[in-house]
PDB file of C-alpha atoms in Angstrom:
ATOM      1  CA  UNK A   1      13.830 -48.499  11.229  1.00  0.00           C
ATOM      2  CA  UNK A   2      11.499 -51.340  10.167  1.00  0.00           C
ATOM      3  CA  UNK A   3      11.856 -54.801  11.715  1.00  0.00           C
ATOM      4  CA  UNK A   4      14.036 -57.272   9.779  1.00  0.00           C
ATOM      5  CA  UNK A   5      12.388 -58.869   6.751  1.00  0.00           C
ATOM      6  CA  UNK A   6      12.728 -62.319   8.337  1.00  0.00           C
ATOM      7  CA  UNK A   7      10.742 -61.232  11.407  1.00  0.00           C
ATOM      8  CA  UNK A   8       8.044 -59.650   9.275  1.00  0.00           C
ATOM      9  CA  UNK A   9       7.737 -62.815   7.208  1.00  0.00           C
ATOM     10  CA  UNK A  10       7.182 -64.824  10.406  1.00  0.00           C
ATOM     11  CA  UNK A  11       4.367 -62.487  11.378  1.00  0.00           C
ATOM     12  CA  UNK A  12       2.826 -62.675   7.909  1.00  0.00           C
ATOM     13  CA  UNK A  13       2.864 -66.495   7.962  1.00  0.00           C
ATOM     14  CA  UNK A  14       0.858 -66.376  11.185  1.00  0.00           C
ATOM     15  CA  UNK A  15      -1.896 -64.461   9.368  1.00  0.00           C
ATOM     16  CA  UNK A  16      -2.672 -67.522   7.252  1.00  0.00           C
ATOM     17  CA  UNK A  17      -5.592 -69.870   7.754  1.00  0.00           C
ATOM     18  CA  UNK A  18      -3.248 -72.628   8.983  1.00  0.00           C
ATOM     19  CA  UNK A  19      -2.248 -70.580  12.030  1.00  0.00           C
ATOM     20  CA  UNK A  20      -3.893 -71.051  15.409  1.00  0.00           C
ATOM     21  CA  UNK A  21      -6.533 -68.367  16.137  1.00  0.00           C
ATOM     22  CA  UNK A  22      -4.562 -66.825  19.006  1.00  0.00           C
ATOM     23  CA  UNK A  23      -1.391 -66.683  16.900  1.00  0.00           C
ATOM     24  CA  UNK A  24      -3.320 -65.123  14.052  1.00  0.00           C
ATOM     25  CA  UNK A  25      -4.917 -62.497  16.287  1.00  0.00           C
ATOM     26  CA  UNK A  26      -1.602 -61.583  17.916  1.00  0.00           C
ATOM     27  CA  UNK A  27       0.226 -61.367  14.599  1.00  0.00           C
ATOM     28  CA  UNK A  28      -2.527 -59.216  13.117  1.00  0.00           C
ATOM     29  CA  UNK A  29      -2.513 -56.852  16.101  1.00  0.00           C
ATOM     30  CA  UNK A  30       1.281 -56.526  15.878  1.00  0.00           C
ATOM     31  CA  UNK A  31       1.282 -55.838  12.140  1.00  0.00           C
ATOM     32  CA  UNK A  32      -1.596 -53.395  12.474  1.00  0.00           C
ATOM     33  CA  UNK A  33       0.385 -51.424  15.066  1.00  0.00           C
ATOM     34  CA  UNK A  34       3.535 -51.517  12.919  1.00  0.00           C
ATOM     35  CA  UNK A  35       1.579 -50.125   9.948  1.00  0.00           C
ATOM     36  CA  UNK A  36       1.047 -46.842  11.801  1.00  0.00           C
ATOM     37  CA  UNK A  37       4.735 -46.014  11.279  1.00  0.00           C
ATOM     38  CA  UNK A  38       5.272 -44.801   7.683  1.00  0.00           C
ATOM     39  CA  UNK A  39       8.796 -46.244   7.707  1.00  0.00           C
ATOM     40  CA  UNK A  40       7.402 -49.761   8.122  1.00  0.00           C
ATOM     41  CA  UNK A  41       4.795 -49.796   5.381  1.00  0.00           C
ATOM     42  CA  UNK A  42       6.939 -50.680   2.383  1.00  0.00           C
ATOM     43  CA  UNK A  43       8.679 -53.436   4.353  1.00  0.00           C
ATOM     44  CA  UNK A  44       5.376 -54.936   5.507  1.00  0.00           C
ATOM     45  CA  UNK A  45       4.084 -54.964   1.933  1.00  0.00           C
ATOM     46  CA  UNK A  46       7.352 -56.488   0.711  1.00  0.00           C
ATOM     47  CA  UNK A  47       6.951 -59.236   3.303  1.00  0.00           C
ATOM     48  CA  UNK A  48       3.728 -60.264   1.550  1.00  0.00           C
ATOM     49  CA  UNK A  49       1.209 -59.075   4.152  1.00  0.00           C
ATOM     50  CA  UNK A  50      -1.325 -57.484   1.810  1.00  0.00           C
ATOM     51  CA  UNK A  51      -2.990 -60.616   0.320  1.00  0.00           C
ATOM     52  CA  UNK A  52      -3.408 -62.180   3.764  1.00  0.00           C
ATOM     53  CA  UNK A  53      -4.847 -58.949   5.183  1.00  0.00           C
ATOM     54  CA  UNK A  54      -7.374 -58.867   2.355  1.00  0.00           C
ATOM     55  CA  UNK A  55      -8.439 -62.447   3.120  1.00  0.00           C
ATOM     56  CA  UNK A  56      -8.994 -61.415   6.727  1.00  0.00           C
ATOM     57  CA  UNK A  57     -11.577 -58.836   5.597  1.00  0.00           C
ATOM     58  CA  UNK A  58     -13.950 -61.683   4.814  1.00  0.00           C
ATOM     59  CA  UNK A  59     -16.565 -63.212   7.127  1.00  0.00           C
ATOM     60  CA  UNK A  60     -14.469 -66.303   7.904  1.00  0.00           C
ATOM     61  CA  UNK A  61     -12.409 -64.483  10.560  1.00  0.00           C
ATOM     62  CA  UNK A  62     -14.763 -61.868  12.094  1.00  0.00           C
ATOM     63  CA  UNK A  63     -12.444 -61.121  15.013  1.00  0.00           C
ATOM     64  CA  UNK A  64      -9.713 -59.863  12.713  1.00  0.00           C
ATOM     65  CA  UNK A  65     -11.725 -57.733  10.309  1.00  0.00           C
ATOM     66  CA  UNK A  66     -11.282 -54.413  12.103  1.00  0.00           C
ATOM     67  CA  UNK A  67      -7.516 -54.786  12.561  1.00  0.00           C
ATOM     68  CA  UNK A  68      -7.130 -55.956   8.946  1.00  0.00           C
ATOM     69  CA  UNK A  69      -9.082 -52.967   7.634  1.00  0.00           C
ATOM     70  CA  UNK A  70      -7.066 -50.623   9.862  1.00  0.00           C
ATOM     71  CA  UNK A  71      -3.785 -52.089   8.639  1.00  0.00           C
ATOM     72  CA  UNK A  72      -4.868 -51.724   5.021  1.00  0.00           C
ATOM     73  CA  UNK A  73      -5.957 -48.140   5.687  1.00  0.00           C
ATOM     74  CA  UNK A  74      -2.454 -47.324   6.920  1.00  0.00           C
ATOM     75  CA  UNK A  75      -0.682 -49.285   4.168  1.00  0.00           C
ATOM     76  CA  UNK A  76      -2.829 -47.532   1.539  1.00  0.00           C
ATOM     77  CA  UNK A  77      -1.206 -44.197   2.371  1.00  0.00           C
ATOM     78  CA  UNK A  78       1.757 -45.311   0.220  1.00  0.00           C
ATOM     79  CA  UNK A  79       1.348 -44.965  -3.544  1.00  0.00           C
ATOM     80  CA  UNK A  80       2.718 -48.390  -4.460  1.00  0.00           C
ATOM     81  CA  UNK A  81       0.643 -50.083  -1.796  1.00  0.00           C
ATOM     82  CA  UNK A  82      -2.551 -48.537  -3.183  1.00  0.00           C
ATOM     83  CA  UNK A  83      -2.005 -50.521  -6.369  1.00  0.00           C
ATOM     84  CA  UNK A  84      -1.116 -53.771  -4.598  1.00  0.00           C
ATOM     85  CA  UNK A  85      -4.080 -53.563  -2.223  1.00  0.00           C
ATOM     86  CA  UNK A  86      -6.531 -53.080  -5.068  1.00  0.00           C
ATOM     87  CA  UNK A  87      -4.881 -55.850  -7.092  1.00  0.00           C
ATOM     88  CA  UNK A  88      -5.314 -58.207  -4.138  1.00  0.00           C
ATOM     89  CA  UNK A  89      -9.078 -57.674  -4.318  1.00  0.00           C
ATOM     90  CA  UNK A  90      -9.544 -55.453  -1.260  1.00  0.00           C
ATOM     91  CA  UNK A  91     -12.034 -52.988  -2.685  1.00  0.00           C
ATOM     92  CA  UNK A  92     -15.252 -55.100  -2.773  1.00  0.00           C
ATOM     93  CA  UNK A  93     -14.926 -56.367   0.833  1.00  0.00           C
ATOM     94  CA  UNK A  94     -13.990 -52.887   2.068  1.00  0.00           C
ATOM     95  CA  UNK A  95     -17.117 -51.493   0.414  1.00  0.00           C
ATOM     96  CA  UNK A  96     -19.216 -54.209   2.075  1.00  0.00           C
ATOM     97  CA  UNK A  97     -17.830 -53.146   5.452  1.00  0.00           C
ATOM     98  CA  UNK A  98     -19.394 -49.701   4.984  1.00  0.00           C
ATOM     99  CA  UNK A  99     -22.834 -51.238   5.421  1.00  0.00           C
ATOM    100  CA  UNK A 100     -25.126 -51.031   8.472  1.00  0.00           C
ATOM    101  CA  UNK A 101     -24.184 -54.488   9.747  1.00  0.00           C
ATOM    102  CA  UNK A 102     -20.650 -53.292  10.532  1.00  0.00           C
ATOM    103  CA  UNK A 103     -19.667 -51.564  13.761  1.00  0.00           C
ATOM    104  CA  UNK A 104     -18.807 -47.881  13.715  1.00  0.00           C
ATOM    105  CA  UNK A 105     -15.141 -48.785  14.150  1.00  0.00           C
ATOM    106  CA  UNK A 106     -15.209 -51.106  11.135  1.00  0.00           C
ATOM    107  CA  UNK A 107     -17.016 -48.495   9.049  1.00  0.00           C
ATOM    108  CA  UNK A 108     -14.423 -45.892  10.008  1.00  0.00           C
ATOM    109  CA  UNK A 109     -11.495 -48.137   9.041  1.00  0.00           C
ATOM    110  CA  UNK A 110     -13.131 -49.243   5.784  1.00  0.00           C
ATOM    111  CA  UNK A 111     -14.032 -45.673   4.785  1.00  0.00           C
ATOM    112  CA  UNK A 112     -10.505 -44.556   5.655  1.00  0.00           C
ATOM    113  CA  UNK A 113      -8.974 -47.318   3.558  1.00  0.00           C
ATOM    114  CA  UNK A 114     -11.217 -46.412   0.617  1.00  0.00           C
ATOM    115  CA  UNK A 115     -10.368 -42.736   1.090  1.00  0.00           C
ATOM    116  CA  UNK A 116      -6.656 -43.529   0.776  1.00  0.00           C
ATOM    117  CA  UNK A 117      -7.162 -45.953  -2.116  1.00  0.00           C
ATOM    118  CA  UNK A 118      -9.356 -43.509  -4.055  1.00  0.00           C
ATOM    119  CA  UNK A 119      -6.448 -41.150  -4.675  1.00  0.00           C
ATOM    120  CA  UNK A 120      -5.463 -43.597  -7.435  1.00  0.00           C
ATOM    121  CA  UNK A 121      -7.554 -43.070 -10.606  1.00  0.00           C
ATOM    122  CA  UNK A 122      -7.960 -46.781 -11.379  1.00  0.00           C
ATOM    123  CA  UNK A 123      -8.996 -47.501  -7.816  1.00  0.00           C
ATOM    124  CA  UNK A 124     -11.457 -44.634  -8.039  1.00  0.00           C
ATOM    125  CA  UNK A 125     -13.280 -46.444 -10.865  1.00  0.00           C
ATOM    126  CA  UNK A 126     -13.267 -49.763  -9.007  1.00  0.00           C
ATOM    127  CA  UNK A 127     -14.617 -48.191  -5.811  1.00  0.00           C
ATOM    128  CA  UNK A 128     -17.571 -46.668  -7.636  1.00  0.00           C
ATOM    129  CA  UNK A 129     -18.206 -49.905  -9.542  1.00  0.00           C
ATOM    130  CA  UNK A 130     -18.323 -51.795  -6.227  1.00  0.00           C
ATOM    131  CA  UNK A 131     -21.242 -49.597  -5.120  1.00  0.00           C
ATOM    132  CA  UNK A 132     -19.436 -47.403  -2.594  1.00  0.00           C
ATOM    133  CA  UNK A 133     -21.115 -44.060  -3.270  1.00  0.00           C
ATOM    134  CA  UNK A 134     -24.579 -44.738  -1.727  1.00  0.00           C
ATOM    135  CA  UNK A 135     -22.972 -46.367   1.304  1.00  0.00           C
ATOM    136  CA  UNK A 136     -20.536 -43.489   1.813  1.00  0.00           C
ATOM    137  CA  UNK A 137     -23.402 -41.005   1.569  1.00  0.00           C
ATOM    138  CA  UNK A 138     -25.299 -42.916   4.274  1.00  0.00           C
ATOM    139  CA  UNK A 139     -22.244 -42.622   6.528  1.00  0.00           C
ATOM    140  CA  UNK A 140     -22.290 -38.826   6.187  1.00  0.00           C
ATOM    141  CA  UNK A 141     -25.557 -38.693   8.126  1.00  0.00           C
ATOM    142  CA  UNK A 142     -25.701 -37.211  11.658  1.00  0.00           C
ATOM    143  CA  UNK A 143     -26.113 -40.653  13.211  1.00  0.00           C
ATOM    144  CA  UNK A 144     -22.562 -41.646  12.283  1.00  0.00           C
ATOM    145  CA  UNK A 145     -19.593 -41.022  14.563  1.00  0.00           C
ATOM    146  CA  UNK A 146     -17.243 -38.109  13.849  1.00  0.00           C
ATOM    147  CA  UNK A 147     -14.503 -40.457  12.655  1.00  0.00           C
ATOM    148  CA  UNK A 148     -16.854 -42.245  10.263  1.00  0.00           C
ATOM    149  CA  UNK A 149     -18.123 -38.937   8.878  1.00  0.00           C
ATOM    150  CA  UNK A 150     -14.587 -37.592   8.401  1.00  0.00           C
ATOM    151  CA  UNK A 151     -13.400 -40.630   6.452  1.00  0.00           C
ATOM    152  CA  UNK A 152     -16.592 -40.907   4.418  1.00  0.00           C
ATOM    153  CA  UNK A 153     -16.376 -37.210   3.495  1.00  0.00           C
ATOM    154  CA  UNK A 154     -12.723 -37.686   2.574  1.00  0.00           C
ATOM    155  CA  UNK A 155     -13.585 -40.573   0.271  1.00  0.00           C
ATOM    156  CA  UNK A 156     -16.401 -38.551  -1.318  1.00  0.00           C
ATOM    157  CA  UNK A 157     -13.987 -35.637  -1.725  1.00  0.00           C
ATOM    158  CA  UNK A 158     -11.516 -37.801  -3.654  1.00  0.00           C
ATOM    159  CA  UNK A 159     -14.195 -39.429  -5.795  1.00  0.00           C
ATOM    160  CA  UNK A 160     -15.752 -36.041  -6.589  1.00  0.00           C
ATOM    161  CA  UNK A 161     -12.613 -34.844  -8.343  1.00  0.00           C
ATOM    162  CA  UNK A 162     -13.939 -36.680 -11.407  1.00  0.00           C
ATOM    163  CA  UNK A 163     -16.560 -34.670 -13.335  1.00  0.00           C
ATOM    164  CA  UNK A 164     -18.749 -37.689 -14.144  1.00  0.00           C
ATOM    165  CA  UNK A 165     -18.839 -38.774 -10.519  1.00  0.00           C
ATOM    166  CA  UNK A 166     -19.871 -35.298  -9.365  1.00  0.00           C
ATOM    167  CA  UNK A 167     -23.312 -35.918 -10.845  1.00  0.00           C
ATOM    168  CA  UNK A 168     -23.542 -39.420  -9.374  1.00  0.00           C
ATOM    169  CA  UNK A 169     -22.522 -38.267  -5.901  1.00  0.00           C
ATOM    170  CA  UNK A 170     -25.040 -35.430  -5.905  1.00  0.00           C
ATOM    171  CA  UNK A 171     -27.794 -37.749  -7.154  1.00  0.00           C
ATOM    172  CA  UNK A 172     -27.035 -40.097  -4.249  1.00  0.00           C
ATOM    173  CA  UNK A 173     -27.932 -37.292  -1.841  1.00  0.00           C
ATOM    174  CA  UNK A 174     -24.459 -36.312  -0.626  1.00  0.00           C
ATOM    175  CA  UNK A 175     -24.922 -32.546  -0.676  1.00  0.00           C
ATOM    176  CA  UNK A 176     -27.301 -31.982   2.301  1.00  0.00           C
ATOM    177  CA  UNK A 177     -25.249 -34.023   4.807  1.00  0.00           C
ATOM    178  CA  UNK A 178     -22.012 -32.436   3.585  1.00  0.00           C
ATOM    179  CA  UNK A 179     -23.535 -28.987   4.156  1.00  0.00           C
ATOM    180  CA  UNK A 180     -24.716 -30.060   7.619  1.00  0.00           C
ATOM    181  CA  UNK A 181     -21.183 -31.221   8.420  1.00  0.00           C
ATOM    182  CA  UNK A 182     -19.873 -27.702   7.752  1.00  0.00           C
ATOM    183  CA  UNK A 183     -21.657 -26.483  10.847  1.00  0.00           C
ATOM    184  CA  UNK A 184     -21.260 -29.346  13.285  1.00  0.00           C
ATOM    185  CA  UNK A 185     -18.274 -31.490  12.305  1.00  0.00           C
ATOM    186  CA  UNK A 186     -14.813 -31.676  13.833  1.00  0.00           C
ATOM    187  CA  UNK A 187     -12.267 -29.243  12.308  1.00  0.00           C
ATOM    188  CA  UNK A 188     -10.920 -32.018  10.085  1.00  0.00           C
ATOM    189  CA  UNK A 189     -14.427 -33.191   9.186  1.00  0.00           C
ATOM    190  CA  UNK A 190     -15.408 -29.646   8.258  1.00  0.00           C
ATOM    191  CA  UNK A 191     -12.367 -29.403   6.003  1.00  0.00           C
ATOM    192  CA  UNK A 192     -13.226 -32.713   4.329  1.00  0.00           C
ATOM    193  CA  UNK A 193     -16.835 -31.623   3.768  1.00  0.00           C
ATOM    194  CA  UNK A 194     -15.807 -28.215   2.423  1.00  0.00           C
ATOM    195  CA  UNK A 195     -13.325 -29.872   0.056  1.00  0.00           C
ATOM    196  CA  UNK A 196     -15.987 -32.256  -1.242  1.00  0.00           C
ATOM    197  CA  UNK A 197     -18.431 -29.396  -1.801  1.00  0.00           C
ATOM    198  CA  UNK A 198     -15.707 -27.389  -3.540  1.00  0.00           C
ATOM    199  CA  UNK A 199     -15.289 -30.254  -6.018  1.00  0.00           C
ATOM    200  CA  UNK A 200     -19.025 -30.780  -6.493  1.00  0.00           C
ATOM    201  CA  UNK A 201     -19.680 -27.075  -6.986  1.00  0.00           C
ATOM    202  CA  UNK A 202     -17.928 -27.067 -10.349  1.00  0.00           C
ATOM    203  CA  UNK A 203     -21.082 -28.640 -11.772  1.00  0.00           C
ATOM    204  CA  UNK A 204     -23.756 -25.998 -12.511  1.00  0.00           C
ATOM    205  CA  UNK A 205     -26.678 -28.124 -11.314  1.00  0.00           C
ATOM    206  CA  UNK A 206     -24.834 -28.907  -8.106  1.00  0.00           C
ATOM    207  CA  UNK A 207     -24.371 -25.193  -7.485  1.00  0.00           C
ATOM    208  CA  UNK A 208     -28.142 -24.812  -7.273  1.00  0.00           C
ATOM    209  CA  UNK A 209     -28.475 -27.780  -4.934  1.00  0.00           C
ATOM    210  CA  UNK A 210     -25.612 -26.635  -2.697  1.00  0.00           C
ATOM    211  CA  UNK A 211     -27.037 -23.138  -2.320  1.00  0.00           C
ATOM    212  CA  UNK A 212     -30.543 -24.516  -1.684  1.00  0.00           C
ATOM    213  CA  UNK A 213     -29.130 -26.784   1.036  1.00  0.00           C
ATOM    214  CA  UNK A 214     -28.053 -23.683   2.960  1.00  0.00           C
ATOM    215  CA  UNK A 215     -24.308 -23.851   2.313  1.00  0.00           C
ATOM    216  CA  UNK A 216     -23.629 -20.131   1.958  1.00  0.00           C
ATOM    217  CA  UNK A 217     -23.800 -18.993   5.635  1.00  0.00           C
ATOM    218  CA  UNK A 218     -21.503 -21.741   6.983  1.00  0.00           C
ATOM    219  CA  UNK A 219     -19.097 -21.284   4.062  1.00  0.00           C
ATOM    220  CA  UNK A 220     -18.856 -17.571   4.820  1.00  0.00           C
ATOM    221  CA  UNK A 221     -18.160 -18.372   8.485  1.00  0.00           C
ATOM    222  CA  UNK A 222     -15.273 -20.584   7.399  1.00  0.00           C
ATOM    223  CA  UNK A 223     -13.555 -17.556   5.854  1.00  0.00           C
ATOM    224  CA  UNK A 224     -12.867 -16.221   9.352  1.00  0.00           C
ATOM    225  CA  UNK A 225      -9.514 -16.097  11.142  1.00  0.00           C
ATOM    226  CA  UNK A 226     -10.339 -19.225  13.137  1.00  0.00           C
ATOM    227  CA  UNK A 227     -10.038 -21.366   9.999  1.00  0.00           C
ATOM    228  CA  UNK A 228      -6.819 -22.741   8.589  1.00  0.00           C
ATOM    229  CA  UNK A 229      -5.312 -21.198   5.467  1.00  0.00           C
ATOM    230  CA  UNK A 230      -6.247 -24.339   3.549  1.00  0.00           C
ATOM    231  CA  UNK A 231      -9.864 -24.180   4.694  1.00  0.00           C
ATOM    232  CA  UNK A 232     -10.055 -20.513   3.739  1.00  0.00           C
ATOM    233  CA  UNK A 233      -8.668 -21.205   0.258  1.00  0.00           C
ATOM    234  CA  UNK A 234     -11.105 -24.063  -0.361  1.00  0.00           C
ATOM    235  CA  UNK A 235     -14.067 -22.113   0.986  1.00  0.00           C
ATOM    236  CA  UNK A 236     -13.463 -18.883  -0.889  1.00  0.00           C
ATOM    237  CA  UNK A 237     -13.037 -20.928  -4.069  1.00  0.00           C
ATOM    238  CA  UNK A 238     -16.449 -22.519  -3.495  1.00  0.00           C
ATOM    239  CA  UNK A 239     -18.057 -19.134  -2.877  1.00  0.00           C
ATOM    240  CA  UNK A 240     -16.518 -17.768  -6.067  1.00  0.00           C
ATOM    241  CA  UNK A 241     -18.415 -20.429  -8.032  1.00  0.00           C
ATOM    242  CA  UNK A 242     -21.640 -19.653  -6.176  1.00  0.00           C
ATOM    243  CA  UNK A 243     -21.336 -15.905  -6.877  1.00  0.00           C
ATOM    244  CA  UNK A 244     -23.025 -16.244 -10.264  1.00  0.00           C
ATOM    245  CA  UNK A 245     -26.686 -15.592  -9.491  1.00  0.00           C
ATOM    246  CA  UNK A 246     -28.449 -12.636  -7.882  1.00  0.00           C
ATOM    247  CA  UNK A 247     -30.032 -14.924  -5.287  1.00  0.00           C
ATOM    248  CA  UNK A 248     -26.692 -16.377  -4.206  1.00  0.00           C
ATOM    249  CA  UNK A 249     -25.066 -12.950  -4.159  1.00  0.00           C
ATOM    250  CA  UNK A 250     -27.846 -11.682  -1.920  1.00  0.00           C
ATOM    251  CA  UNK A 251     -27.392 -14.621   0.440  1.00  0.00           C
ATOM    252  CA  UNK A 252     -23.636 -14.060   0.504  1.00  0.00           C
ATOM    253  CA  UNK A 253     -24.105 -10.379   1.286  1.00  0.00           C
ATOM    254  CA  UNK A 254     -26.581 -11.199   4.069  1.00  0.00           C
ATOM    255  CA  UNK A 255     -24.093 -13.693   5.535  1.00  0.00           C
ATOM    256  CA  UNK A 256     -21.358 -11.044   5.703  1.00  0.00           C
ATOM    257  CA  UNK A 257     -19.251 -12.147   2.767  1.00  0.00           C
ATOM    258  CA  UNK A 258     -17.910  -8.692   1.885  1.00  0.00           C
ATOM    259  CA  UNK A 259     -16.203  -7.918   5.220  1.00  0.00           C
ATOM    260  CA  UNK A 260     -14.978 -11.515   5.468  1.00  0.00           C
ATOM    261  CA  UNK A 261     -13.395 -11.338   2.012  1.00  0.00           C
ATOM    262  CA  UNK A 262     -11.928  -7.915   2.653  1.00  0.00           C
ATOM    263  CA  UNK A 263     -10.262  -9.346   5.750  1.00  0.00           C
ATOM    264  CA  UNK A 264      -8.868 -12.218   3.673  1.00  0.00           C
ATOM    265  CA  UNK A 265      -7.364  -9.755   1.221  1.00  0.00           C
ATOM    266  CA  UNK A 266      -5.563  -8.021   4.077  1.00  0.00           C
ATOM    267  CA  UNK A 267      -4.519 -11.052   6.101  1.00  0.00           C
ATOM    268  CA  UNK A 268      -3.968 -13.987   3.744  1.00  0.00           C
ATOM    269  CA  UNK A 269      -0.563 -14.693   2.263  1.00  0.00           C
ATOM    270  CA  UNK A 270      -1.975 -17.264  -0.177  1.00  0.00           C
ATOM    271  CA  UNK A 271      -2.127 -16.021  -3.780  1.00  0.00           C
ATOM    272  CA  UNK A 272      -5.064 -18.245  -4.769  1.00  0.00           C
ATOM    273  CA  UNK A 273      -7.087 -17.165  -1.739  1.00  0.00           C
ATOM    274  CA  UNK A 274      -6.558 -13.505  -2.607  1.00  0.00           C
ATOM    275  CA  UNK A 275      -7.457 -14.073  -6.254  1.00  0.00           C
ATOM    276  CA  UNK A 276     -10.678 -15.953  -5.425  1.00  0.00           C
ATOM    277  CA  UNK A 277     -11.658 -13.332  -2.840  1.00  0.00           C
ATOM    278  CA  UNK A 278     -11.031 -10.460  -5.249  1.00  0.00           C
ATOM    279  CA  UNK A 279     -13.092 -12.040  -8.014  1.00  0.00           C
ATOM    280  CA  UNK A 280     -15.965 -12.732  -5.639  1.00  0.00           C
ATOM    281  CA  UNK A 281     -15.895  -9.194  -4.289  1.00  0.00           C
ATOM    282  CA  UNK A 282     -16.115  -7.820  -7.802  1.00  0.00           C
ATOM    283  CA  UNK A 283     -19.181 -10.012  -8.421  1.00  0.00           C
ATOM    284  CA  UNK A 284     -20.780  -8.819  -5.211  1.00  0.00           C
ATOM    285  CA  UNK A 285     -20.103  -5.182  -6.012  1.00  0.00           C
ATOM    286  CA  UNK A 286     -21.281  -5.407  -9.618  1.00  0.00           C
ATOM    287  CA  UNK A 287     -24.439  -7.347  -8.921  1.00  0.00           C
ATOM    288  CA  UNK A 288     -25.893  -6.179  -5.639  1.00  0.00           C
ATOM    289  CA  UNK A 289     -26.874  -2.535  -5.189  1.00  0.00           C
ATOM    290  CA  UNK A 290     -26.898  -2.840  -1.384  1.00  0.00           C
ATOM    291  CA  UNK A 291     -23.199  -3.701  -1.325  1.00  0.00           C
ATOM    292  CA  UNK A 292     -21.836  -0.910  -3.525  1.00  0.00           C
ATOM    293  CA  UNK A 293     -20.460   1.182  -0.679  1.00  0.00           C
ATOM    294  CA  UNK A 294     -18.647  -1.796   0.813  1.00  0.00           C
ATOM    295  CA  UNK A 295     -17.566  -3.025  -2.583  1.00  0.00           C
ATOM    296  CA  UNK A 296     -16.138   0.377  -3.503  1.00  0.00           C
ATOM    297  CA  UNK A 297     -13.729   0.056  -0.595  1.00  0.00           C
ATOM    298  CA  UNK A 298     -13.158  -3.593  -1.387  1.00  0.00           C
ATOM    299  CA  UNK A 299     -12.416  -2.946  -5.051  1.00  0.00           C
ATOM    300  CA  UNK A 300      -9.432  -0.776  -4.130  1.00  0.00           C
ATOM    301  CA  UNK A 301      -8.119  -3.663  -2.067  1.00  0.00           C
ATOM    302  CA  UNK A 302      -8.986  -6.003  -4.922  1.00  0.00           C
ATOM    303  CA  UNK A 303      -6.788  -4.051  -7.307  1.00  0.00           C
ATOM    304  CA  UNK A 304      -3.982  -3.957  -4.765  1.00  0.00           C
ATOM    305  CA  UNK A 305      -4.283  -7.700  -4.234  1.00  0.00           C
ATOM    306  CA  UNK A 306      -4.366  -8.408  -7.952  1.00  0.00           C
ATOM    307  CA  UNK A 307      -1.293  -6.270  -8.436  1.00  0.00           C
ATOM    308  CA  UNK A 308       0.477  -8.161  -5.663  1.00  0.00           C
ATOM    309  CA  UNK A 309      -0.189 -11.449  -7.446  1.00  0.00           C
ATOM    310  CA  UNK A 310       1.990 -10.354 -10.363  1.00  0.00           C
ATOM    311  CA  UNK A 311       4.998  -9.207  -8.362  1.00  0.00           C
TER     312      UNK A 311
END
């Protein structure tokens, strides 16, 4: 149960510039902690915290920037708050915090806030207009911490759902570091990177770039039983798009795609995963002479899987 509105309003008043620095810091730390509880977020927004938190993102109060960005990241998980945070002018200062002058912790909070805000289509446009894409791509690099990479990849994933932005993101150099993250990121970071690549791969030019960056072997590895059902669905969908050229089909065969997809057909309970795997297996069998024996077995399973989809 959230704290009473009156108590929240007292805390919010202490965020203002008229408050003593120690009071401001303590109030900000308390509100930031309260924001972690989903039940508190609407009440904190209703108490008027968002505009003051946005002010604290600026250079005037450097000690409070990280807590303010973290609080906004949590508040931005709620749909209504996404709109209010953007309306309060949070996006430009959050984008600035992605830059190299910020600490890794600040970059992580800012990228996380932008990731949550970018689910909203209007915010998506404002984030790109504020110059976020090149900065997010820089944060995907190996020198960034795992948390920074995860949140940056998540923001890129959300932004890449728009067809126009898929070209912009690829042009900014996002594809190589996303592919690298498939092989060395945390489980959540790998999922974020795979999801971003799955969005980008819809574009034909990006398919060439993604394959050239070496994405096929790590994507095939992600089909294995150690991956979550969600990761398997995303990955097999990406491979289905890549299975359109002889070169890619050869690379998929060399990486062991046929046995991996046959295993998915037997083990997955997800209809989309089975459909994507069956379509990719048909492409492999039709287009690569070296896989015909394996594909002949797979095609029987393909037909069984397709039939199961219509039950």
